Coordinates of N, CA and C in Angstrom, one line a residue:
X125 N -19.1 3.5 -8.0 CA -18.6 2.1 -8.0 C -18.4 1.6 -6.6
X126 N -18.8 0.4 -6.4 CA -18.7 -0.2 -5.1 C -17.2 -0.5 -4.8
X127 N -16.9 -0.4 -3.5 CA -15.5 -0.6 -3.0 C -15.0 -2.0 -3.5
X128 N -15.8 -3.0 -3.4 CA -15.3 -4.3 -3.8 C -14.8 -4.4 -5.3
X129 N -15.6 -3.7 -6.1 CA -15.2 -3.7 -7.6 C -13.9 -2.8 -7.7
X130 N -13.9 -1.7 -7.0 CA -12.7 -0.8 -7.1 C -11.4 -1.5 -6.7
X131 N -11.6 -2.3 -5.6 CA -10.5 -3.1 -5.1 C -10.0 -4.2 -6.1
X132 N -11.0 -4.8 -6.8 CA -10.7 -5.8 -7.8 C -10.0 -5.1 -9.0
X133 N -10.4 -3.9 -9.4 CA -9.7 -3.2 -10.5 C -8.2 -3.0 -10.3
X134 N -7.8 -2.7 -9.0 CA -6.4 -2.5 -8.8 C -5.6 -3.7 -8.5
X135 N -6.4 -4.8 -8.1 CA -5.7 -6.0 -7.7 C -4.9 -6.6 -8.9
X136 N -5.3 -6.3 -10.1 CA -4.6 -6.9 -11.3 C -3.2 -6.4 -11.4
X137 N -2.9 -5.3 -10.7 CA -1.5 -4.7 -10.7 C -0.7 -5.3 -9.6
X138 N -1.2 -6.1 -8.7 CA -0.5 -6.7 -7.6 C 0.5 -7.7 -8.2
X139 N 1.8 -7.6 -7.9 CA 2.8 -8.6 -8.4 C 3.4 -9.4 -7.2
X140 N 3.3 -8.9 -6.0 CA 3.9 -9.7 -4.9 C 3.3 -9.3 -3.6
X141 N 3.0 -10.3 -2.7 CA 2.6 -10.0 -1.4 C 3.6 -10.8 -0.5
X142 N 4.2 -10.1 0.4 CA 5.2 -10.8 1.3 C 5.3 -10.2 2.7
X143 N 6.1 -10.8 3.5 CA 6.3 -10.3 4.8 C 7.3 -9.1 4.7
X144 N 7.2 -8.1 5.5 CA 8.1 -7.0 5.5 C 9.5 -7.4 5.9
X145 N 10.5 -6.6 5.6 CA 11.9 -6.9 5.9 C 12.1 -7.1 7.4
X146 N 11.3 -6.5 8.2 CA 11.5 -6.6 9.7 C 10.1 -6.7 10.4
X147 N 10.1 -7.3 11.5 CA 8.9 -7.2 12.3 C 7.7 -8.1 11.8
X148 N 6.5 -7.7 12.3 CA 5.3 -8.4 11.8 C 4.5 -7.4 11.0
X149 N 3.8 -8.0 10.0 CA 3.0 -7.1 9.1 C 2.9 -7.7 7.7
X150 N 2.7 -6.8 6.7 CA 2.5 -7.3 5.4 C 3.0 -6.2 4.4
X151 N 3.5 -6.6 3.2 CA 3.9 -5.6 2.2 C 3.3 -6.1 0.9
X152 N 2.7 -5.2 0.1 CA 2.2 -5.5 -1.2 C 2.9 -4.6 -2.2
X153 N 3.4 -5.3 -3.3 CA 4.1 -4.6 -4.4 C 3.2 -4.5 -5.6
X154 N 2.9 -3.3 -6.1 CA 2.1 -3.2 -7.3 C 3.0 -2.6 -8.4
X155 N 2.8 -3.1 -9.6 CA 3.5 -2.6 -10.8 C 2.5 -2.3 -11.9
X156 N 2.5 -1.0 -12.3 CA 1.6 -0.5 -13.3 C 2.1 -0.6 -14.7
X157 N 1.2 -0.4 -15.7 CA 1.5 -0.6 -17.1 C 2.7 0.3 -17.5
X158 N 2.8 1.5 -16.9 CA 3.9 2.4 -17.3 C 5.2 2.1 -16.6
X159 N 5.2 1.0 -15.8 CA 6.5 0.6 -15.2 C 6.6 1.1 -13.7
X160 N 5.7 2.0 -13.3 CA 5.8 2.5 -11.9 C 5.5 1.4 -10.9
X161 N 6.3 1.5 -9.9 CA 6.2 0.5 -8.8 C 5.7 1.2 -7.5
X162 N 4.7 0.6 -6.8 CA 4.2 1.2 -5.6 C 4.2 0.1 -4.5
X163 N 4.7 0.5 -3.3 CA 4.7 -0.4 -2.2 C 3.7 0.0 -1.2
X164 N 2.9 -0.9 -0.7 CA 1.9 -0.7 0.3 C 2.3 -1.6 1.5
X165 N 2.5 -0.9 2.7 CA 3.2 -1.6 3.7 C 2.5 -1.3 5.1
X166 N 2.5 -2.3 5.9 CA 2.1 -2.1 7.3 C 2.9 -3.1 8.2
X167 N 3.8 -2.6 9.0 CA 4.6 -3.4 9.9 C 4.9 -2.7 11.2
X168 N 5.2 -3.5 12.2 CA 5.7 -3.0 13.5 C 6.8 -3.9 14.0
X169 N 7.8 -3.3 14.6 CA 9.0 -3.9 15.2 C 9.2 -3.4 16.6
X170 N 9.5 -4.4 17.5 CA 9.8 -4.0 18.9 C 11.3 -4.1 19.1
X171 N 11.9 -3.0 19.3 CA 13.4 -2.9 19.4 C 13.7 -2.4 20.8
X172 N 14.1 -3.3 21.7 CA 14.5 -2.9 23.1 C 13.3 -2.3 23.8
X173 N 12.1 -2.7 23.6 CA 11.0 -2.1 24.3 C 10.4 -0.9 23.5
X174 N 11.0 -0.4 22.5 CA 10.5 0.7 21.7 C 9.8 0.1 20.4
X175 N 8.6 0.4 20.2 CA 7.9 -0.1 19.0 C 7.9 1.0 17.9
X176 N 8.4 0.6 16.7 CA 8.4 1.5 15.6 C 8.0 0.7 14.4
X177 N 7.6 1.4 13.3 CA 7.2 0.7 12.1 C 6.7 1.7 11.0
X178 N 5.8 1.2 10.2 CA 5.3 2.1 9.1 C 4.4 3.1 9.7
X179 N 4.2 4.2 8.9 CA 3.3 5.3 9.4 C 1.9 4.8 9.5
X180 N 1.4 4.7 10.7 CA 0.0 4.4 11.0 C -0.2 2.9 11.4
X181 N 0.9 2.1 11.4 CA 0.7 0.7 11.7 C 0.2 0.5 13.1
X182 N 0.6 1.3 14.0 CA 0.1 1.2 15.4 C -1.4 1.4 15.5
X183 N -2.0 2.0 14.5 CA -3.5 2.2 14.4 C -4.2 1.2 13.4
X184 N -3.4 0.3 12.9 CA -3.9 -0.7 11.9 C -4.0 -0.1 10.5
X185 N -3.3 1.0 10.2 CA -3.4 1.7 9.0 C -2.1 1.4 8.1
X186 N -2.2 1.8 6.9 CA -1.1 1.5 5.9 C -0.3 2.7 5.5
X187 N 0.8 2.4 4.9 CA 1.8 3.4 4.3 C 1.9 3.0 2.9
X188 N 1.9 4.0 2.0 CA 2.0 3.8 0.5 C 3.2 4.6 0.0
X189 N 4.1 3.9 -0.7 CA 5.3 4.6 -1.2 C 5.2 4.5 -2.8
X190 N 5.1 5.7 -3.4 CA 5.1 5.8 -4.8 C 6.5 6.1 -5.3
X191 N 7.1 5.1 -6.0 CA 8.5 5.2 -6.4 C 8.8 6.3 -7.4
X192 N 7.9 6.4 -8.4 CA 8.1 7.4 -9.4 C 8.0 8.9 -8.8
X193 N 7.0 9.1 -8.0 CA 6.9 10.4 -7.4 C 7.8 10.7 -6.2
X194 N 8.3 9.6 -5.6 CA 9.1 9.8 -4.5 C 8.3 10.2 -3.2
X195 N 7.0 9.9 -3.3 CA 6.2 10.2 -2.2 C 5.9 9.0 -1.2
X196 N 5.8 9.3 0.0 CA 5.4 8.3 1.0 C 4.2 8.9 1.7
X197 N 3.1 8.2 1.7 CA 1.8 8.6 2.3 C 1.5 7.6 3.4
X198 N 1.3 8.1 4.6 CA 1.0 7.3 5.8 C -0.4 7.5 6.3
X199 N -0.8 6.6 7.3 CA -2.0 6.7 8.0 C -3.2 6.6 7.0
X200 N -3.1 5.6 6.1 CA -4.1 5.3 5.1 C -5.0 4.1 5.4
X201 N -6.3 4.3 5.3 CA -7.2 3.1 5.4 C -7.1 2.3 4.1
X202 N -7.8 1.2 4.1 CA -7.8 0.4 2.9 C -8.5 1.1 1.8
X203 N -9.5 1.9 2.1 CA -10.2 2.7 1.0 C -9.3 3.8 0.5
X204 N -8.5 4.4 1.4 CA -7.6 5.4 0.9 C -6.5 4.8 0.0
X205 N -6.0 3.6 0.3 CA -5.0 2.9 -0.5 C -5.6 2.6 -1.9
X206 N -6.8 2.1 -1.9 CA -7.4 1.8 -3.2 C -7.6 3.1 -4.0
X207 N -8.0 4.1 -3.4 CA -8.2 5.4 -4.1 C -6.9 5.9 -4.7
X208 N -5.8 5.8 -4.0 CA -4.5 6.3 -4.5 C -4.0 5.3 -5.6
X209 N -4.2 4.0 -5.4 CA -3.8 3.1 -6.5 C -4.6 3.3 -7.8
X210 N -5.9 3.6 -7.7 CA -6.7 3.9 -8.9 C -6.1 5.2 -9.6
X211 N -5.8 6.2 -8.8 CA -5.3 7.4 -9.3 C -4.0 7.2 -10.1
X212 N -3.1 6.4 -9.4 CA -1.8 6.1 -10.0 C -2.0 5.3 -11.3
X213 N -2.9 4.3 -11.3 CA -3.1 3.5 -12.5 C -3.6 4.3 -13.7
X214 N -4.2 5.4 -13.5 CA -4.8 6.2 -14.6 C -3.8 7.3 -15.1
X215 N -2.6 7.3 -14.6 CA -1.6 8.3 -15.1 C -1.1 8.0 -16.5

């Protein structure tokens, strides 16, 4: 299946797109049929000259937090994110 179609398949679970709580970036909130909530995040903050943020944001990559599993996965490309969201949607 092409990436565009795979991305469209998980987009139906997207409930919110917003700015992260700090810094610049983006946060996507997905809610699946079983009630599980997943956050996909990319943000950076400059605090006193020190830059910190989500895992992989400095490389343009994303972090995914699966609330049910208690897992946080970092350094994910868009394709990796879609792959994980597909896997979660099929549980």
